[in-house]
XYZ file of C-alpha atoms in Angstrom:
422
model
C 34.679 -9.494 -30.239
C 31.305 -7.889 -28.601
C 30.530 -7.839 -25.051
C 28.950 -10.486 -23.693
C 25.926 -9.009 -22.933
C 24.683 -7.499 -26.703
C 25.590 -11.274 -27.576
C 23.665 -12.382 -24.942
C 20.928 -9.935 -25.516
C 17.517 -11.286 -25.783
C 15.718 -11.440 -29.962
C 12.206 -12.299 -28.189
C 9.871 -10.405 -25.763
C 9.654 -13.910 -23.983
C 13.434 -14.387 -23.047
C 14.113 -10.811 -21.452
C 14.330 -11.201 -17.748
C 12.718 -8.904 -15.845
C 9.596 -6.337 -16.372
C 6.830 -9.157 -15.885
C 4.514 -6.211 -15.294
C 4.478 -4.697 -18.665
C 6.050 -7.288 -20.946
C 4.237 -10.763 -18.610
C 1.504 -12.768 -20.621
C -1.452 -10.521 -21.787
C 0.508 -7.146 -20.429
C -0.446 -4.312 -21.976
C 3.864 -4.432 -23.824
C 2.999 -7.809 -24.727
C -0.238 -7.270 -26.467
C 0.740 -3.621 -28.726
C 3.891 -6.004 -30.022
C 1.403 -9.110 -30.637
C -1.397 -6.721 -32.536
C 2.052 -4.697 -33.709
C 0.326 -1.011 -33.449
C 3.123 0.527 -31.192
C 2.382 4.007 -29.980
C 5.425 6.459 -29.345
C 6.851 6.151 -26.346
C 8.861 6.498 -23.470
C 11.202 3.762 -21.508
C 12.181 5.003 -17.516
C 14.069 3.111 -15.569
C 17.536 2.552 -14.288
C 20.307 1.057 -16.800
C 20.615 -2.456 -17.642
C 16.504 -2.900 -16.695
C 16.184 -4.035 -20.617
C 14.833 -0.375 -22.573
C 16.794 -1.116 -25.239
C 16.437 -4.882 -25.696
C 12.836 -3.976 -25.875
C 13.180 -1.339 -28.445
C 15.794 -3.849 -30.726
C 12.457 -6.385 -30.283
C 9.958 -4.180 -31.296
C 11.578 -3.307 -34.480
C 11.705 -7.137 -35.333
C 8.696 -7.532 -34.091
C 6.951 -4.859 -36.537
C 9.259 -5.301 -39.650
C 9.889 -1.563 -39.004
C 12.902 -0.273 -40.253
C 15.069 0.302 -37.173
C 16.835 3.496 -36.616
C 19.210 4.122 -33.102
C 20.850 7.022 -31.892
C 21.908 8.537 -28.688
C 20.868 12.251 -28.161
C 24.291 12.109 -25.455
C 26.591 13.169 -28.946
C 23.698 14.069 -31.694
C 21.156 16.983 -32.427
C 17.993 17.625 -34.066
C 19.787 18.118 -37.095
C 21.562 14.589 -37.333
C 18.529 13.091 -36.394
C 16.465 14.429 -39.328
C 19.614 12.898 -41.443
C 19.217 9.772 -40.364
C 15.499 9.628 -40.524
C 15.931 10.806 -43.866
C 18.089 8.612 -44.748
C 16.340 5.609 -43.744
C 13.096 7.064 -45.297
C 14.699 6.218 -48.694
C 14.407 2.334 -47.983
C 10.868 2.831 -46.577
C 8.948 0.686 -49.773
C 11.098 -2.404 -47.782
C 9.465 -1.293 -44.021
C 6.196 -0.664 -42.612
C 7.749 2.937 -41.396
C 10.739 3.326 -39.099
C 11.367 3.184 -35.011
C 13.744 5.621 -33.640
C 15.485 4.413 -30.765
C 16.715 7.317 -28.836
C 18.660 6.945 -26.095
C 19.101 9.055 -22.915
C 16.372 12.023 -24.603
C 17.319 13.845 -21.030
C 20.149 15.539 -22.790
C 18.299 17.367 -25.049
C 17.282 20.263 -24.311
C 13.746 21.708 -24.446
C 14.306 23.376 -27.966
C 16.025 20.544 -29.436
C 13.007 18.061 -27.983
C 10.191 21.348 -29.281
C 12.410 20.729 -32.486
C 12.065 16.522 -32.370
C 7.575 16.471 -32.599
C 8.608 17.550 -36.740
C 10.370 13.949 -37.196
C 7.283 12.175 -35.645
C 4.420 14.031 -36.170
C 3.659 12.865 -40.225
C 3.352 9.479 -38.861
C 6.118 7.861 -40.670
C 8.423 7.876 -37.370
C 7.676 6.174 -34.335
C 9.963 7.349 -31.342
C 10.924 5.222 -28.501
C 12.961 6.970 -26.514
C 14.660 5.994 -23.049
C 16.157 7.890 -20.048
C 16.794 7.218 -16.876
C 15.048 10.270 -15.122
C 11.411 10.947 -14.174
C 10.164 11.604 -18.045
C 7.873 14.121 -16.061
C 10.866 16.298 -14.764
C 13.338 16.179 -18.628
C 10.634 15.719 -21.706
C 8.551 18.143 -23.091
C 5.405 18.489 -21.884
C 4.129 18.180 -25.589
C 6.260 14.763 -26.386
C 4.636 12.837 -22.665
C 1.897 14.041 -24.642
C 1.795 11.724 -27.350
C 3.586 9.452 -26.299
C 3.195 6.418 -23.183
C 5.089 6.166 -20.596
C 6.615 2.722 -19.385
C 8.190 2.128 -16.087
C 11.111 -0.184 -16.117
C 12.105 -1.565 -12.443
C 14.894 -2.640 -10.838
C 15.509 -7.020 -11.817
C 15.080 -8.654 -8.889
C 18.318 -11.087 -8.367
C 16.645 -14.221 -8.494
C 15.527 -12.971 -11.435
C 18.756 -11.914 -12.727
C 20.322 -15.276 -11.202
C 17.904 -16.883 -14.154
C 19.453 -14.827 -16.343
C 22.944 -15.513 -15.686
C 22.040 -19.329 -15.366
C 20.815 -19.316 -18.923
C 24.143 -17.324 -20.029
C 26.512 -19.685 -18.377
C 24.390 -21.887 -20.974
C 25.106 -20.357 -24.124
C 28.567 -19.825 -23.353
C 29.577 -22.872 -25.589
C 28.379 -20.888 -28.082
C 31.076 -18.118 -28.014
C 33.959 -20.143 -26.169
C 35.798 -23.429 -27.631
C 36.708 -24.020 -24.483
C 36.580 -28.080 -23.412
C 35.631 -27.675 -20.235
C 33.608 -24.749 -18.570
C 32.174 -24.829 -14.766
C 30.751 -21.852 -12.981
C 29.773 -22.647 -8.683
C 26.293 -21.484 -8.179
C 27.552 -19.664 -5.352
C 29.366 -17.470 -7.475
C 26.174 -16.141 -9.737
C 24.367 -15.802 -6.692
C 27.332 -13.107 -5.689
C 27.197 -11.734 -8.998
C 23.400 -11.292 -8.676
C 23.642 -9.968 -5.342
C 25.927 -7.140 -5.858
C 24.625 -6.078 -9.639
C 21.802 -4.207 -8.224
C 18.850 -5.243 -10.303
C 21.223 -4.192 -13.409
C 21.635 -7.158 -15.984
C 23.782 -6.045 -17.301
C 25.822 -5.093 -15.356
C 25.629 -8.764 -13.662
C 26.881 -10.099 -17.574
C 30.009 -7.894 -17.658
C 30.696 -8.942 -14.214
C 30.373 -12.287 -15.657
C 32.297 -12.028 -18.100
C 35.224 -10.339 -15.865
C 34.945 -13.494 -13.765
C 34.929 -15.861 -17.122
C 37.951 -14.042 -18.271
C 39.674 -14.222 -14.651
C 39.124 -17.902 -14.249
C 40.575 -19.188 -17.704
C 43.059 -22.138 -17.797
C 44.767 -21.727 -21.288
C 47.335 -24.841 -19.892
C 43.713 -26.772 -19.140
C 41.442 -25.221 -22.274
C 39.327 -24.546 -19.247
C 37.396 -22.219 -17.985
C 36.627 -22.454 -13.481
C 35.108 -19.657 -11.838
C 34.359 -19.495 -7.601
C 32.595 -17.559 -5.484
C 36.319 -16.170 -4.692
C 36.815 -15.554 -8.898
C 34.467 -13.479 -8.183
C 35.046 -11.502 -5.273
C 38.488 -11.088 -6.409
C 36.940 -9.517 -9.962
C 34.717 -7.142 -7.946
C 33.558 -7.274 -4.356
C 31.878 -3.511 -4.141
C 28.272 -3.280 -4.863
C 27.780 -0.324 -7.280
C 24.551 1.293 -5.667
C 22.210 3.206 -7.949
C 21.779 7.136 -6.973
C 21.563 10.038 -9.066
C 22.082 13.089 -6.654
C 19.538 15.615 -9.199
C 17.781 12.628 -10.469
C 13.967 10.202 -9.597
C 16.654 7.959 -7.924
C 18.083 10.319 -5.492
C 15.131 11.917 -4.755
C 13.133 8.716 -4.299
C 15.937 7.828 -1.636
C 15.321 11.047 0.222
C 12.270 10.821 -0.007
C 12.138 7.316 1.809
C 14.418 8.154 4.199
C 12.276 11.381 5.431
C 9.111 9.584 5.655
C 10.907 7.100 7.858
C 11.663 9.196 9.824
C 8.277 10.647 10.045
C 7.030 7.109 10.087
C 8.787 6.936 13.639
C 11.044 3.503 12.380
C 15.090 3.452 13.051
C 15.798 1.214 11.128
C 14.417 2.103 7.712
C 15.273 5.558 8.241
C 19.348 4.118 8.658
C 18.794 1.988 5.747
C 18.116 5.010 3.324
C 20.953 6.986 5.293
C 23.025 4.611 4.590
C 22.223 4.994 1.074
C 22.754 8.057 1.214
C 26.182 8.502 3.212
C 27.504 5.712 -0.023
C 26.475 8.620 -1.948
C 27.803 11.005 0.213
C 24.783 13.236 -0.261
C 25.746 15.616 2.738
C 23.222 18.536 2.137
C 20.577 15.968 0.975
C 20.830 14.058 4.710
C 21.636 17.511 6.831
C 18.587 19.264 4.227
C 16.352 16.533 5.858
C 17.058 15.969 9.469
C 16.736 19.898 9.871
C 13.418 19.437 8.000
C 11.742 16.617 10.345
C 12.793 18.640 13.261
C 10.839 21.346 12.962
C 7.742 19.688 10.492
C 7.917 16.312 12.369
C 9.042 16.757 15.504
C 8.388 20.248 16.072
C 6.485 20.971 19.735
C 6.741 17.643 20.510
C 10.392 17.534 21.102
C 11.096 21.595 20.796
C 14.775 20.827 21.866
C 14.934 18.412 18.685
C 15.648 21.139 16.493
C 18.948 22.268 18.473
C 20.185 18.492 18.879
C 19.135 17.894 15.442
C 21.444 20.842 14.422
C 24.225 20.262 16.789
C 24.618 17.005 14.987
C 24.601 18.504 11.412
C 27.174 21.278 12.679
C 29.366 18.348 13.936
C 29.055 16.191 10.701
C 29.828 19.200 8.772
C 33.069 19.560 10.461
C 34.010 15.997 10.477
C 33.119 15.229 7.245
C 32.730 11.988 5.859
C 33.088 8.831 6.415
C 33.409 10.212 10.070
C 29.856 12.524 9.767
C 28.331 9.254 9.279
C 28.152 8.926 13.565
C 26.377 11.891 14.590
C 24.044 11.710 11.222
C 23.587 8.539 12.283
C 22.776 9.786 16.046
C 20.652 12.348 14.930
C 18.460 10.554 12.413
C 18.322 7.261 15.082
C 17.124 10.252 17.744
C 14.382 11.844 15.290
C 12.892 8.950 14.632
C 12.238 7.947 18.229
C 11.170 11.543 19.154
C 6.906 11.984 19.507
C 6.138 13.547 16.195
C 3.649 17.152 15.969
C 2.957 18.567 12.844
C 1.195 21.386 14.815
C 3.679 24.327 13.706
C 3.730 23.096 9.415
C -0.415 23.333 9.683
C -0.149 26.427 11.501
C 1.873 28.368 8.859
C 0.731 26.504 5.755
C -3.183 27.904 7.379
C -2.206 31.136 7.822
C -0.513 30.606 4.146
C -2.792 29.467 2.178
C -5.422 32.493 3.610
C -3.126 35.054 2.219
C -3.626 33.040 -1.074
C -6.839 32.711 -0.864
C -9.434 35.200 1.165
C -8.536 39.009 2.071
C -7.278 38.886 5.494
C -7.335 42.664 6.262
C -5.262 45.754 7.732
C -3.198 45.173 10.712
C -5.150 46.882 13.993
C -4.319 50.009 14.759
C -2.960 49.203 17.951
C -0.473 47.219 17.262
C 1.189 49.343 14.270
C 4.615 50.941 15.175
C 4.313 53.572 17.168
C 7.699 54.652 17.394
C 7.867 57.711 15.160
C 6.180 61.505 15.471
C 2.936 62.072 14.465
C 1.972 58.314 14.628
C -0.379 58.852 17.557
C -1.892 61.423 15.157
C -2.974 58.987 13.304
C -4.385 57.000 15.945
C -1.051 53.863 15.967
C -0.005 52.278 19.368
C -2.570 54.136 21.043
C -5.013 51.945 22.561
C -2.689 48.834 23.189
C -2.134 47.177 26.133
C 1.421 46.144 27.205
C 0.772 42.479 28.692
C 4.011 42.983 31.128
C 1.246 45.849 32.523
C -0.975 43.037 34.104
C -1.049 39.769 35.868
C 0.538 36.559 34.918
C 1.714 39.094 32.120
C -1.310 38.443 30.029
C -4.310 40.383 28.685
C -6.939 39.668 26.506
C -7.039 42.652 23.196
C -7.575 41.288 19.515
C -4.450 40.516 17.390
C -5.141 39.282 14.547
C -6.868 42.088 11.622
C -10.692 42.554 12.057
C -11.886 40.233 9.218
C -10.346 37.596 10.115
C -10.408 37.952 14.291
C -12.161 34.665 14.953
C -9.495 32.382 12.744
C -7.574 29.753 14.586
C -4.819 28.543 12.825
C -2.742 26.599 16.016
C -4.397 23.407 17.243
C -2.183 21.848 19.820
C 0.096 18.070 19.113
C -1.896 15.460 21.223
C 1.853 15.262 23.163
C 3.218 15.996 26.399
C 4.352 19.230 25.819
C 1.889 20.710 23.578
C -0.648 19.086 25.844
C 1.413 21.301 28.770
C 1.251 24.560 27.515
C -2.742 24.081 26.374
C -2.628 23.246 30.411
C -1.260 26.369 31.428
C -2.784 29.062 28.927
C -6.549 26.903 29.370
C -6.609 27.905 33.069
C -4.650 31.024 32.185
C -6.860 32.508 29.869
C -10.451 31.776 31.985
């Protein structure tokens, strides 16, 4: 028997759960299906959000022959063979829709060869991927396709989908009595991570546990759901779009001084045990975003990172959380990253000139004959260990890369040097 999720797969766009931003009344995909003018498409988003279901609906609505393949277990040769076979029946259909799951599994050369299949217009490609298409799909295919992003489904929509599924259960089962508590459905919706397929799988498992053979009935309570699956599976692909997005949110929350948000995203990363991702972000924030506002931040952060690496998970979460809360609360300054980036930009775009002769290495015989180091002034020979002299190359001698940040530490240094240089 097919899984419940397959048996309940919607046949019409109106029956789909979620994705109202693209399939709702008047939205782009809704119009495309009604007009039956289907472009090549890339459907991009997390598992269980309706990508395959939508491809089925499109094929049914347009009267095209539907061919579904998975790029994980087939190559271009197999795709071409299936397409050629499908073309034998084209007199009965208005073209072919090729639904290609997991297109990111095909390498660049395979994707290039796939162009031949879709170039003549007889085949419409609908490819799906959970990875960011701009990272994993060949540009020539992207340029010939419309990209639609599917989002995780809101738990309230998942709950509505489960209620609808419960009403259909008597169509598949012959039990005298089926009763499923509302709290049980809400618990499933809460723990399925926006994945409708996962929600229906959880419902099916709880259904099987709730069967009373003697009474020929099914009764599902909250306890039944908790017994069948009490762990919420988080979506995290370390090398994929979701993983990068969590790391980005973590970094930006630290930069934005929101300790609660930073701890939340840290918890996601801890769940995934992404030690490298966490520690890289923390060390980067300590210099990029806190910088000279709190110069000791990098030292404290490094100590926390070192402790975490020695402890390992699960204890590593504690020093990582310490560094996270500390960095979120630190005053912020991006003066150092701004300074180095301006200097690097000049190296790429303008002629910066030669190093002044008095600064060049003079620790070898004959250096003085070349004029190197001759006019150098040793600052420690002067009052307050400072003497004015030119350090930048002549062509950029008036360039200013570093600007003091508006914080206590950097302003104190600015005050010191302003007074001294007067």
